[in-house]
PDB file of C-alpha atoms in Angstrom:
ATOM      1  CA  MET N 160       1.871   3.766 -31.642  1.00 40.00           C
ATOM      2  CA  THR N 161       0.894   1.095 -29.150  1.00 46.00           C
ATOM      3  CA  PRO N 162       0.332   1.352 -25.454  1.00 44.00           C
ATOM      4  CA  ASN N 163       1.948  -0.988 -23.003  1.00 46.00           C
ATOM      5  CA  THR N 164      -1.131  -3.126 -22.289  1.00 44.00           C
ATOM      6  CA  HIS N 165      -0.141  -6.777 -22.634  1.00 42.00           C
ATOM      7  CA  GLU N 166      -1.393  -8.675 -19.611  1.00 44.00           C
ATOM      8  CA  HIS N 167       0.804 -11.782 -19.401  1.00 47.00           C
ATOM      9  CA  ARG N 168       3.092 -11.634 -22.313  1.00 59.00           C
ATOM     10  CA  GLU N 169       6.161 -13.898 -21.895  1.00 63.00           C
ATOM     11  CA  LEU N 170       9.578 -12.274 -22.384  1.00 65.00           C
ATOM     12  CA  GLN N 171      11.074 -14.009 -25.321  1.00 63.00           C
ATOM     13  CA  HIS N 172      14.427 -15.763 -24.910  1.00 59.00           C
ATOM     14  CA  GLY N 173      17.163 -15.003 -27.344  1.00 63.00           C
ATOM     15  CA  GLY N 174      17.885 -11.796 -29.212  1.00 76.00           C
ATOM     16  CA  MET N 175      18.082  -8.198 -28.024  1.00 85.00           C
ATOM     17  CA  PRO N 176      14.864  -7.120 -26.230  1.00 91.00           C
ATOM     18  CA  THR N 177      13.145  -4.015 -27.480  1.00 94.00           C
ATOM     19  CA  CYS N 178      12.449  -0.854 -25.380  1.00 95.00           C
ATOM     20  CA  ARG N 179       8.934  -2.196 -25.091  1.00 95.00           C
ATOM     21  CA  ASP N 180      10.185  -5.487 -23.733  1.00 94.00           C
ATOM     22  CA  VAL N 181      12.468  -3.738 -21.271  1.00 95.00           C
ATOM     23  CA  ILE N 182       9.900  -1.427 -19.941  1.00 96.00           C
ATOM     24  CA  GLU N 183       7.210  -4.015 -19.862  1.00 93.00           C
ATOM     25  CA  PHE N 184       9.247  -6.362 -17.743  1.00 92.00           C
ATOM     26  CA  LEU N 185      11.067  -3.654 -15.737  1.00 95.00           C
ATOM     27  CA  MET N 186       9.579  -4.737 -12.334  1.00 96.00           C
ATOM     28  CA  ALA N 187      10.680  -8.261 -12.869  1.00 95.00           C
ATOM     29  CA  TYR N 188      14.239  -6.845 -13.627  1.00 95.00           C
ATOM     30  CA  VAL N 189      14.185  -4.573 -10.565  1.00 96.00           C
ATOM     31  CA  ASP N 190      12.906  -7.390  -8.378  1.00 95.00           C
ATOM     32  CA  ASP N 191      15.581  -9.708  -9.747  1.00 95.00           C
ATOM     33  CA  GLU N 192      13.031 -12.235 -11.102  1.00 94.00           C
ATOM     34  CA  LEU N 193      14.484 -12.652 -14.562  1.00 93.00           C
ATOM     35  CA  SER N 194      16.461 -15.697 -15.580  1.00 92.00           C
ATOM     36  CA  PRO N 195      20.249 -14.990 -15.965  1.00 93.00           C
ATOM     37  CA  ALA N 196      19.787 -15.154 -19.750  1.00 91.00           C
ATOM     38  CA  GLN N 197      16.958 -12.619 -19.743  1.00 91.00           C
ATOM     39  CA  ARG N 198      18.853 -10.372 -17.340  1.00 93.00           C
ATOM     40  CA  ALA N 199      21.960 -10.510 -19.569  1.00 93.00           C
ATOM     41  CA  ALA N 200      19.779  -9.579 -22.597  1.00 92.00           C
ATOM     42  CA  PHE N 201      18.230  -6.727 -20.616  1.00 92.00           C
ATOM     43  CA  GLU N 202      21.571  -5.342 -19.675  1.00 94.00           C
ATOM     44  CA  GLN N 203      22.807  -5.664 -23.227  1.00 94.00           C
ATOM     45  CA  HIS N 204      19.942  -3.403 -24.239  1.00 95.00           C
ATOM     46  CA  LEU N 205      20.545  -0.977 -21.381  1.00 96.00           C
ATOM     47  CA  ALA N 206      24.191  -0.703 -22.397  1.00 96.00           C
ATOM     48  CA  VAL N 207      23.129   0.865 -25.720  1.00 95.00           C
ATOM     49  CA  CYS N 208      19.887   2.610 -24.818  1.00 96.00           C
ATOM     50  CA  PRO N 209      20.197   5.762 -22.725  1.00 96.00           C
ATOM     51  CA  SER N 210      16.382   6.299 -22.943  1.00 96.00           C
ATOM     52  CA  CYS N 211      15.661   3.029 -21.262  1.00 97.00           C
ATOM     53  CA  VAL N 212      18.335   3.751 -18.652  1.00 96.00           C
ATOM     54  CA  ASN N 213      16.611   6.998 -17.952  1.00 96.00           C
ATOM     55  CA  TYR N 214      13.393   5.234 -17.668  1.00 96.00           C
ATOM     56  CA  LEU N 215      14.752   2.651 -15.391  1.00 97.00           C
ATOM     57  CA  ASN N 216      16.243   5.288 -13.069  1.00 95.00           C
ATOM     58  CA  GLY N 217      13.016   7.289 -12.936  1.00 95.00           C
ATOM     59  CA  TYR N 218      11.110   4.072 -12.290  1.00 96.00           C
ATOM     60  CA  ARG N 219      13.321   3.305  -9.330  1.00 96.00           C
ATOM     61  CA  SER N 220      13.074   6.827  -7.944  1.00 94.00           C
ATOM     62  CA  THR N 221       9.283   6.523  -8.256  1.00 96.00           C
ATOM     63  CA  ILE N 222       9.226   3.386  -6.131  1.00 96.00           C
ATOM     64  CA  SER N 223      11.494   5.073  -3.485  1.00 94.00           C
ATOM     65  CA  MET N 224       9.288   8.153  -3.511  1.00 94.00           C
ATOM     66  CA  ALA N 225       6.061   6.180  -3.204  1.00 95.00           C
ATOM     67  CA  LYS N 226       7.482   4.225  -0.205  1.00 93.00           C
ATOM     68  CA  ALA N 227       8.538   7.482   1.499  1.00 92.00           C
ATOM     69  CA  ALA N 228       5.207   9.210   0.876  1.00 90.00           C
ATOM     70  CA  ALA N 229       3.524   7.618   3.809  1.00 84.00           C
ATOM     71  CA  PRO N 230       3.537   9.716   6.819  1.00 76.00           C
ATOM     72  CA  THR N 231       5.671   8.480   9.686  1.00 73.00           C
ATOM     73  CA  VAL N 232       3.115   8.248  12.404  1.00 69.00           C
ATOM     74  CA  ASP N 233       3.629   7.105  15.912  1.00 67.00           C
ATOM     75  CA  GLN N 234       1.568   4.218  17.002  1.00 68.00           C
ATOM     76  CA  GLY N 235       0.323   6.054  19.971  1.00 72.00           C
ATOM     77  CA  GLU N 236      -3.003   5.848  21.746  1.00 75.00           C
ATOM     78  CA  LEU N 237      -6.211   6.659  20.016  1.00 83.00           C
ATOM     79  CA  PRO N 238      -7.436  10.187  20.660  1.00 87.00           C
ATOM     80  CA  GLN N 239     -10.105  10.238  23.390  1.00 88.00           C
ATOM     81  CA  SER N 240     -12.602  11.902  20.926  1.00 88.00           C
ATOM     82  CA  LEU N 241     -12.267   8.832  18.648  1.00 89.00           C
ATOM     83  CA  VAL N 242     -12.563   6.417  21.525  1.00 88.00           C
ATOM     84  CA  ALA N 243     -15.769   8.184  22.514  1.00 89.00           C
ATOM     85  CA  ALA N 244     -16.995   8.146  18.920  1.00 89.00           C
ATOM     86  CA  VAL N 245     -16.475   4.453  18.587  1.00 88.00           C
ATOM     87  CA  ARG N 246     -18.116   3.871  21.936  1.00 87.00           C
ATOM     88  CA  ALA N 247     -21.203   5.877  20.858  1.00 87.00           C
ATOM     89  CA  ALA N 248     -21.387   4.236  17.501  1.00 86.00           C
ATOM     90  CA  ARG N 249     -21.243   0.780  19.110  1.00 85.00           C
ATOM     91  CA  ARG N 250     -24.099   1.686  21.459  1.00 84.00           C
ATOM     92  CA  ASN N 251     -26.122   3.045  18.484  1.00 83.00           C
ATOM     93  CA  SER N 252     -25.488   0.088  16.215  1.00 76.00           C
TER      94      SER N 252
ATOM     95  CA  MET Z 166     -15.646   1.115  31.990  1.00 36.00           C
ATOM     96  CA  ALA Z 167     -13.321   0.087  34.708  1.00 37.00           C
ATOM     97  CA  GLU Z 168     -10.220   2.285  34.752  1.00 34.00           C
ATOM     98  CA  ASP Z 169      -8.166  -0.691  36.163  1.00 34.00           C
ATOM     99  CA  THR Z 170      -8.906  -2.539  32.918  1.00 34.00           C
ATOM    100  CA  LEU Z 171      -7.308   0.143  30.838  1.00 35.00           C
ATOM    101  CA  SER Z 172      -4.333   0.468  33.117  1.00 36.00           C
ATOM    102  CA  ASP Z 173      -3.419  -3.133  32.894  1.00 39.00           C
ATOM    103  CA  ASN Z 174       0.083  -2.390  31.709  1.00 42.00           C
ATOM    104  CA  GLY Z 175       1.032  -6.003  31.272  1.00 40.00           C
ATOM    105  CA  THR Z 176      -1.821  -6.515  28.896  1.00 42.00           C
ATOM    106  CA  ARG Z 177      -1.050  -3.345  27.061  1.00 43.00           C
ATOM    107  CA  ARG Z 178       2.572  -4.260  26.549  1.00 43.00           C
ATOM    108  CA  ALA Z 179       1.783  -7.795  25.469  1.00 40.00           C
ATOM    109  CA  LEU Z 180      -0.597  -6.566  22.789  1.00 44.00           C
ATOM    110  CA  ALA Z 181       1.796  -3.719  21.753  1.00 46.00           C
ATOM    111  CA  ARG Z 182       4.354  -6.380  20.914  1.00 40.00           C
ATOM    112  CA  SER Z 183       1.929  -8.355  18.867  1.00 41.00           C
ATOM    113  CA  HIS Z 184       1.773  -6.441  15.603  1.00 43.00           C
ATOM    114  CA  PRO Z 185       2.737  -5.952  12.869  1.00 44.00           C
ATOM    115  CA  ALA Z 186       5.639  -8.263  12.981  1.00 44.00           C
ATOM    116  CA  PRO Z 187       5.516 -11.473  14.900  1.00 45.00           C
ATOM    117  CA  ALA Z 188       7.112 -11.130  18.312  1.00 44.00           C
ATOM    118  CA  ALA Z 189      10.730 -11.554  17.931  1.00 47.00           C
ATOM    119  CA  GLY Z 190      11.505 -12.512  21.508  1.00 52.00           C
ATOM    120  CA  PRO Z 191      11.438 -15.857  23.226  1.00 54.00           C
ATOM    121  CA  SER Z 192       8.620 -18.223  22.417  1.00 65.00           C
ATOM    122  CA  ASP Z 193       7.061 -17.808  25.782  1.00 66.00           C
ATOM    123  CA  ASP Z 194       6.510 -14.091  24.948  1.00 70.00           C
ATOM    124  CA  VAL Z 195       4.667 -15.173  21.818  1.00 69.00           C
ATOM    125  CA  ASP Z 196       2.641 -17.612  23.900  1.00 72.00           C
ATOM    126  CA  ALA Z 197       1.788 -14.913  26.353  1.00 77.00           C
ATOM    127  CA  VAL Z 198       0.509 -12.630  23.697  1.00 75.00           C
ATOM    128  CA  LEU Z 199      -1.595 -15.395  22.240  1.00 79.00           C
ATOM    129  CA  LEU Z 200      -2.990 -16.183  25.605  1.00 82.00           C
ATOM    130  CA  VAL Z 201      -3.773 -12.448  26.178  1.00 82.00           C
ATOM    131  CA  GLU Z 202      -5.551 -12.294  22.846  1.00 84.00           C
ATOM    132  CA  ALA Z 203      -7.455 -15.506  23.437  1.00 85.00           C
ATOM    133  CA  ALA Z 204      -8.606 -14.177  26.836  1.00 89.00           C
ATOM    134  CA  LEU Z 205      -9.700 -10.840  25.421  1.00 89.00           C
ATOM    135  CA  LEU Z 206     -11.458 -12.591  22.504  1.00 89.00           C
ATOM    136  CA  ASP Z 207     -13.375 -14.787  24.939  1.00 89.00           C
ATOM    137  CA  ARG Z 208     -14.471 -11.744  26.898  1.00 91.00           C
ATOM    138  CA  LEU Z 209     -15.513  -9.999  23.648  1.00 89.00           C
ATOM    139  CA  ARG Z 210     -17.581 -12.990  22.658  1.00 87.00           C
ATOM    140  CA  HIS Z 211     -19.340 -12.744  26.046  1.00 89.00           C
ATOM    141  CA  LYS Z 212     -20.025  -9.133  25.181  1.00 87.00           C
ATOM    142  CA  GLU Z 213     -18.250  -7.633  28.123  1.00 90.00           C
ATOM    143  CA  ASP Z 214     -18.413  -3.873  27.817  1.00 88.00           C
ATOM    144  CA  ALA Z 215     -14.993  -3.545  29.378  1.00 91.00           C
ATOM    145  CA  ALA Z 216     -13.506  -5.843  26.796  1.00 91.00           C
ATOM    146  CA  TYR Z 217     -14.783  -3.721  23.968  1.00 91.00           C
ATOM    147  CA  GLU Z 218     -13.303  -0.667  25.556  1.00 90.00           C
ATOM    148  CA  GLU Z 219      -9.991  -2.489  26.146  1.00 89.00           C
ATOM    149  CA  LEU Z 220      -9.750  -3.528  22.481  1.00 90.00           C
ATOM    150  CA  VAL Z 221     -10.390   0.000  21.272  1.00 91.00           C
ATOM    151  CA  VAL Z 222      -7.653   1.436  23.629  1.00 86.00           C
ATOM    152  CA  LEU Z 223      -5.165  -1.333  22.975  1.00 84.00           C
ATOM    153  CA  ALA Z 224      -5.568  -1.768  19.215  1.00 89.00           C
ATOM    154  CA  GLY Z 225      -6.877   1.703  18.092  1.00 91.00           C
ATOM    155  CA  GLY Z 226      -3.644   3.541  17.929  1.00 91.00           C
ATOM    156  CA  ARG Z 227      -2.147   0.965  15.660  1.00 90.00           C
ATOM    157  CA  MET Z 228      -5.273   0.930  13.528  1.00 93.00           C
ATOM    158  CA  LEU Z 229      -5.163   4.756  13.261  1.00 93.00           C
ATOM    159  CA  ALA Z 230      -1.566   4.649  12.119  1.00 92.00           C
ATOM    160  CA  VAL Z 231      -2.575   2.312   9.294  1.00 93.00           C
ATOM    161  CA  ALA Z 232      -5.432   4.577   8.309  1.00 94.00           C
ATOM    162  CA  ARG Z 233      -3.246   7.634   8.331  1.00 91.00           C
ATOM    163  CA  ARG Z 234      -0.778   5.956   5.942  1.00 91.00           C
ATOM    164  CA  MET Z 235      -3.591   5.102   3.537  1.00 92.00           C
ATOM    165  CA  MET Z 236      -5.616   8.259   3.787  1.00 89.00           C
ATOM    166  CA  PRO Z 237      -4.231  11.686   3.627  1.00 82.00           C
ATOM    167  CA  GLN Z 238      -7.094  13.500   5.429  1.00 87.00           C
ATOM    168  CA  GLU Z 239      -7.112  13.010   9.222  1.00 89.00           C
ATOM    169  CA  GLN Z 240     -10.895  13.020   9.402  1.00 92.00           C
ATOM    170  CA  ASP Z 241     -11.092  10.188   6.737  1.00 93.00           C
ATOM    171  CA  ALA Z 242      -8.574   8.166   8.737  1.00 93.00           C
ATOM    172  CA  ALA Z 243     -10.575   8.580  11.973  1.00 93.00           C
ATOM    173  CA  ASP Z 244     -13.782   7.661  10.155  1.00 94.00           C
ATOM    174  CA  ALA Z 245     -12.146   4.509   8.674  1.00 95.00           C
ATOM    175  CA  VAL Z 246     -10.995   3.432  12.081  1.00 95.00           C
ATOM    176  CA  GLN Z 247     -14.513   3.919  13.527  1.00 94.00           C
ATOM    177  CA  ASP Z 248     -15.912   1.930  10.602  1.00 95.00           C
ATOM    178  CA  ALA Z 249     -13.332  -0.746  11.094  1.00 96.00           C
ATOM    179  CA  PHE Z 250     -14.143  -1.200  14.783  1.00 95.00           C
ATOM    180  CA  LEU Z 251     -17.846  -1.465  14.099  1.00 94.00           C
ATOM    181  CA  SER Z 252     -17.186  -3.974  11.362  1.00 94.00           C
ATOM    182  CA  ALA Z 253     -14.979  -5.940  13.714  1.00 93.00           C
ATOM    183  CA  PHE Z 254     -17.595  -5.918  16.531  1.00 92.00           C
ATOM    184  CA  LYS Z 255     -20.209  -7.235  14.166  1.00 91.00           C
ATOM    185  CA  SER Z 256     -17.804  -9.902  12.753  1.00 90.00           C
ATOM    186  CA  LEU Z 257     -16.356 -11.211  16.077  1.00 88.00           C
ATOM    187  CA  GLU Z 258     -18.537 -14.351  15.969  1.00 85.00           C
ATOM    188  CA  ARG Z 259     -17.027 -15.230  12.589  1.00 85.00           C
ATOM    189  CA  PHE Z 260     -13.424 -14.633  13.558  1.00 85.00           C
ATOM    190  CA  ASP Z 261     -12.003 -18.162  13.442  1.00 78.00           C
ATOM    191  CA  GLY Z 262      -8.839 -17.475  15.499  1.00 76.00           C
ATOM    192  CA  ARG Z 263      -6.516 -18.830  12.877  1.00 79.00           C
ATOM    193  CA  SER Z 264      -4.728 -15.485  12.618  1.00 82.00           C
ATOM    194  CA  ARG Z 265      -3.826 -13.131  15.437  1.00 86.00           C
ATOM    195  CA  LEU Z 266      -6.574 -10.863  16.564  1.00 88.00           C
ATOM    196  CA  THR Z 267      -4.400  -7.866  15.796  1.00 86.00           C
ATOM    197  CA  THR Z 268      -3.614  -9.148  12.261  1.00 88.00           C
ATOM    198  CA  TRP Z 269      -7.382  -9.571  11.673  1.00 91.00           C
ATOM    199  CA  LEU Z 270      -7.973  -5.995  12.812  1.00 93.00           C
ATOM    200  CA  HIS Z 271      -5.193  -4.743  10.564  1.00 93.00           C
ATOM    201  CA  ARG Z 272      -6.965  -6.349   7.540  1.00 93.00           C
ATOM    202  CA  ILE Z 273     -10.369  -4.943   8.609  1.00 95.00           C
ATOM    203  CA  THR Z 274      -8.797  -1.481   8.847  1.00 96.00           C
ATOM    204  CA  VAL Z 275      -7.245  -1.852   5.438  1.00 96.00           C
ATOM    205  CA  ASN Z 276     -10.546  -2.861   3.953  1.00 95.00           C
ATOM    206  CA  ALA Z 277     -12.332   0.030   5.698  1.00 96.00           C
ATOM    207  CA  CYS Z 278      -9.864   2.398   4.150  1.00 95.00           C
ATOM    208  CA  LEU Z 279     -10.333   0.937   0.705  1.00 95.00           C
ATOM    209  CA  MET Z 280     -14.138   1.245   1.076  1.00 93.00           C
ATOM    210  CA  LYS Z 281     -13.822   4.823   2.051  1.00 92.00           C
ATOM    211  CA  LEU Z 282     -11.418   5.652  -0.778  1.00 90.00           C
ATOM    212  CA  ARG Z 283     -13.736   3.998  -3.251  1.00 87.00           C
ATOM    213  CA  THR Z 284     -16.666   6.108  -2.134  1.00 85.00           C
ATOM    214  CA  ARG Z 285     -14.834   9.402  -2.459  1.00 76.00           C
ATOM    215  CA  ARG Z 286     -15.802  10.849  -5.795  1.00 64.00           C
ATOM    216  CA  ARG Z 287     -13.000  12.037  -7.969  1.00 64.00           C
ATOM    217  CA  HIS Z 288     -13.681  13.743 -11.317  1.00 65.00           C
ATOM    218  CA  PRO Z 289     -12.507  13.185 -13.840  1.00 72.00           C
ATOM    219  CA  GLU Z 290     -10.675   9.892 -13.213  1.00 75.00           C
ATOM    220  CA  ARG Z 291      -7.513   9.412 -15.218  1.00 81.00           C
ATOM    221  CA  MET Z 292      -7.364   6.768 -17.889  1.00 89.00           C
ATOM    222  CA  ILE Z 293      -4.453   4.325 -17.192  1.00 92.00           C
ATOM    223  CA  ASP Z 294      -3.509   4.007 -20.860  1.00 93.00           C
ATOM    224  CA  ASP Z 295      -2.895   7.775 -20.939  1.00 92.00           C
ATOM    225  CA  LEU Z 296      -0.302   7.414 -18.204  1.00 95.00           C
ATOM    226  CA  LEU Z 297       1.573   4.418 -19.602  1.00 96.00           C
ATOM    227  CA  PRO Z 298       4.601   4.666 -21.946  1.00 95.00           C
ATOM    228  CA  GLN Z 299       3.861   4.557 -25.682  1.00 93.00           C
ATOM    229  CA  PHE Z 300       5.811   2.661 -28.269  1.00 93.00           C
ATOM    230  CA  VAL Z 301       6.082   2.676 -32.039  1.00 93.00           C
ATOM    231  CA  GLU Z 302       5.688  -0.434 -34.064  1.00 90.00           C
ATOM    232  CA  ASP Z 303       9.297  -1.540 -33.924  1.00 89.00           C
ATOM    233  CA  GLY Z 304       9.273  -1.475 -30.058  1.00 91.00           C
ATOM    234  CA  HIS Z 305      11.136   1.826 -29.482  1.00 90.00           C
ATOM    235  CA  GLN Z 306       9.698   4.358 -27.067  1.00 90.00           C
ATOM    236  CA  ARG Z 307       7.614   6.883 -28.846  1.00 91.00           C
ATOM    237  CA  GLN Z 308       9.220   9.627 -26.849  1.00 90.00           C
ATOM    238  CA  SER Z 309      12.748   9.235 -25.381  1.00 91.00           C
ATOM    239  CA  SER Z 310      12.956   9.284 -21.583  1.00 93.00           C
ATOM    240  CA  ARG Z 311      14.993  12.043 -20.246  1.00 92.00           C
ATOM    241  CA  PRO Z 312      17.116  11.818 -16.979  1.00 93.00           C
ATOM    242  CA  TRP Z 313      15.624  12.925 -13.695  1.00 92.00           C
ATOM    243  CA  ASN Z 314      17.404  15.527 -11.664  1.00 87.00           C
ATOM    244  CA  PRO Z 315      19.974  13.677  -9.487  1.00 79.00           C
ATOM    245  CA  THR Z 316      18.886  15.705  -6.461  1.00 79.00           C
ATOM    246  CA  ALA Z 317      15.275  14.460  -6.819  1.00 76.00           C
ATOM    247  CA  LEU Z 318      15.845  11.631  -4.360  1.00 77.00           C
ATOM    248  CA  ALA Z 319      17.685  13.820  -1.935  1.00 81.00           C
ATOM    249  CA  GLY Z 320      14.481  15.592  -1.068  1.00 79.00           C
ATOM    250  CA  ILE Z 321      12.397  12.450  -0.725  1.00 80.00           C
ATOM    251  CA  GLN Z 322      11.771  12.787   2.940  1.00 78.00           C
ATOM    252  CA  GLN Z 323      10.839  16.546   2.704  1.00 86.00           C
ATOM    253  CA  ARG Z 324       7.243  17.273   3.485  1.00 86.00           C
ATOM    254  CA  GLU Z 325       6.784  19.178   0.214  1.00 89.00           C
ATOM    255  CA  THR Z 326       8.069  16.191  -1.840  1.00 91.00           C
ATOM    256  CA  ARG Z 327       6.000  13.655   0.129  1.00 91.00           C
ATOM    257  CA  THR Z 328       2.876  15.849  -0.295  1.00 90.00           C
ATOM    258  CA  LEU Z 329       3.431  16.074  -4.008  1.00 93.00           C
ATOM    259  CA  VAL Z 330       3.966  12.303  -4.380  1.00 94.00           C
ATOM    260  CA  ARG Z 331       0.944  11.607  -2.262  1.00 93.00           C
ATOM    261  CA  ALA Z 332      -1.207  13.939  -4.381  1.00 92.00           C
ATOM    262  CA  LYS Z 333      -0.002  12.204  -7.533  1.00 94.00           C
ATOM    263  CA  ILE Z 334      -0.796   8.794  -6.043  1.00 94.00           C
ATOM    264  CA  ASP Z 335      -4.302  10.058  -5.402  1.00 91.00           C
ATOM    265  CA  GLU Z 336      -4.617  10.887  -9.126  1.00 92.00           C
ATOM    266  CA  LEU Z 337      -4.215   7.282 -10.077  1.00 93.00           C
ATOM    267  CA  PRO Z 338      -7.270   5.396 -11.230  1.00 92.00           C
ATOM    268  CA  ASP Z 339      -8.780   3.591  -8.247  1.00 91.00           C
ATOM    269  CA  GLN Z 340      -7.696   0.026  -8.900  1.00 93.00           C
ATOM    270  CA  TYR Z 341      -4.102   1.125  -9.553  1.00 96.00           C
ATOM    271  CA  ARG Z 342      -4.016   3.472  -6.499  1.00 94.00           C
ATOM    272  CA  GLU Z 343      -5.254   0.651  -4.205  1.00 95.00           C
ATOM    273  CA  VAL Z 344      -2.513  -1.829  -5.327  1.00 97.00           C
ATOM    274  CA  LEU Z 345       0.126   0.777  -4.926  1.00 97.00           C
ATOM    275  CA  LEU Z 346      -1.202   1.869  -1.522  1.00 96.00           C
ATOM    276  CA  LEU Z 347      -1.225  -1.758  -0.242  1.00 96.00           C
ATOM    277  CA  ARG Z 348       2.228  -2.678  -1.650  1.00 96.00           C
ATOM    278  CA  ASP Z 349       4.310   0.438  -1.405  1.00 94.00           C
ATOM    279  CA  ILE Z 350       2.669   2.441   1.366  1.00 93.00           C
ATOM    280  CA  GLU Z 351       1.290  -0.260   3.615  1.00 92.00           C
ATOM    281  CA  GLN Z 352       4.097  -2.621   2.578  1.00 91.00           C
ATOM    282  CA  LEU Z 353       1.903  -5.759   2.316  1.00 94.00           C
ATOM    283  CA  SER Z 354       3.383  -8.613   0.384  1.00 95.00           C
ATOM    284  CA  THR Z 355       2.206  -9.481  -3.087  1.00 95.00           C
ATOM    285  CA  ASP Z 356       0.224 -12.465  -1.685  1.00 95.00           C
ATOM    286  CA  GLU Z 357      -1.331 -10.369   1.033  1.00 94.00           C
ATOM    287  CA  THR Z 358      -2.370  -7.702  -1.439  1.00 96.00           C
ATOM    288  CA  GLY Z 359      -3.884 -10.324  -3.665  1.00 96.00           C
ATOM    289  CA  GLY Z 360      -5.862 -11.676  -0.693  1.00 93.00           C
ATOM    290  CA  VAL Z 361      -7.237  -8.212   0.228  1.00 93.00           C
ATOM    291  CA  LEU Z 362      -8.108  -7.335  -3.289  1.00 94.00           C
ATOM    292  CA  GLY Z 363      -9.222 -10.834  -4.416  1.00 94.00           C
ATOM    293  CA  MET Z 364      -6.535 -10.975  -7.132  1.00 95.00           C
ATOM    294  CA  THR Z 365      -3.991 -13.505  -8.246  1.00 97.00           C
ATOM    295  CA  THR Z 366      -0.306 -12.811  -7.469  1.00 96.00           C
ATOM    296  CA  SER Z 367       0.344 -12.443 -11.192  1.00 95.00           C
ATOM    297  CA  ALA Z 368      -2.461  -9.917 -11.563  1.00 97.00           C
ATOM    298  CA  VAL Z 369      -1.201  -7.906  -8.550  1.00 97.00           C
ATOM    299  CA  LYS Z 370       2.321  -7.790 -10.108  1.00 97.00           C
ATOM    300  CA  THR Z 371       0.876  -6.531 -13.481  1.00 96.00           C
ATOM    301  CA  ARG Z 372      -1.222  -3.907 -11.855  1.00 97.00           C
ATOM    302  CA  LEU Z 373       1.497  -2.766  -9.531  1.00 98.00           C
ATOM    303  CA  HIS Z 374       3.920  -2.303 -12.421  1.00 97.00           C
ATOM    304  CA  ARG Z 375       1.359  -0.289 -14.312  1.00 97.00           C
ATOM    305  CA  ALA Z 376       0.606   1.874 -11.230  1.00 97.00           C
ATOM    306  CA  ARG Z 377       4.267   2.587 -10.750  1.00 98.00           C
ATOM    307  CA  GLN Z 378       4.617   3.427 -14.406  1.00 98.00           C
ATOM    308  CA  ALA Z 379       1.651   5.722 -14.206  1.00 97.00           C
ATOM    309  CA  LEU Z 380       2.973   7.382 -11.098  1.00 97.00           C
ATOM    310  CA  ARG Z 381       6.400   7.784 -12.845  1.00 97.00           C
ATOM    311  CA  THR Z 382       4.498   9.597 -15.599  1.00 97.00           C
ATOM    312  CA  LEU Z 383       2.782  11.903 -13.212  1.00 96.00           C
ATOM    313  CA  LEU Z 384       5.987  12.692 -11.361  1.00 96.00           C
ATOM    314  CA  GLU Z 385       8.212  13.128 -14.350  1.00 95.00           C
ATOM    315  CA  PRO Z 386       7.439  16.744 -15.108  1.00 94.00           C
ATOM    316  CA  HIS Z 387       8.435  17.643 -11.545  1.00 93.00           C
ATOM    317  CA  PHE Z 388      11.732  15.816 -11.440  1.00 92.00           C
ATOM    318  CA  GLN Z 389      13.117  15.824 -14.978  1.00 88.00           C
ATOM    319  CA  GLU Z 390      16.551  17.340 -15.190  1.00 83.00           C
ATOM    320  CA  ASP Z 391      15.538  20.335 -17.209  1.00 70.00           C
ATOM    321  CA  HIS Z 392      12.534  21.156 -15.006  1.00 52.00           C
ATOM    322  CA  THR Z 393      12.635  24.731 -13.708  1.00 48.00           C
TER     323      THR Z 393
END
């Protein structure tokens, strides 16, 4: 068993990529940064590998969930208590 | 502090338009904002008390919104904003004016949040390798990935789901949590994230991919199709 720890491995051209290749370069695939040939090879793998399709879908869901996790806060005014705290801190600094 | 300074609605509106996106209106609007910022900066450099107060009131709300996105605890967010203002006041002489004042304050706020997040002790910290997918020698996944519940994304905006996701983000090792916060929560570009963290674009991408993989691992038990 080997973890997914390569830093800057190049995705090889030609041949069917492995599950490791697909998952390691998944962000490039999602961001549409693969060459047409690499993308075609990716999709060839995905067509026959339900596990990688499941991984890809969960990865996409994770990105959406992370982006939605931030609270939607109004850019209102600073609470007076915080204004006072900043004022005091400045005078004491 | 002079109340009429704070009630200068023209100034307030001009600065309110100035961040985060560049003003989309006519170029004279942009020029007006830049002039307002330049005038305020000049007064700050002359250490006018009213100018400091004006800056806090005008930019503080926006800075607090940034801090609230990055830090789940309200008190931490407020502390980060206070730290950011003090840091900005001390650094005003070094502000070169090449970026907008509000852009500069945004970056200082992000850095203040990162500093505060780094000082918060979390035990034990997860090891990233434990959260990444594993492979056998021939390149297949060691454990097949199962589908997620198709309704998982439907509840993405629900408070319960957002709280869960946020808690899992906070379980990530620091350096992975930071890059994910900057890219996916604060929506900085890859280049901007690299600038804040002192990393190359390539390194940001590698780390972000791992952070997302690790977060996926942490979320998977909650969203797999057979989860009950």
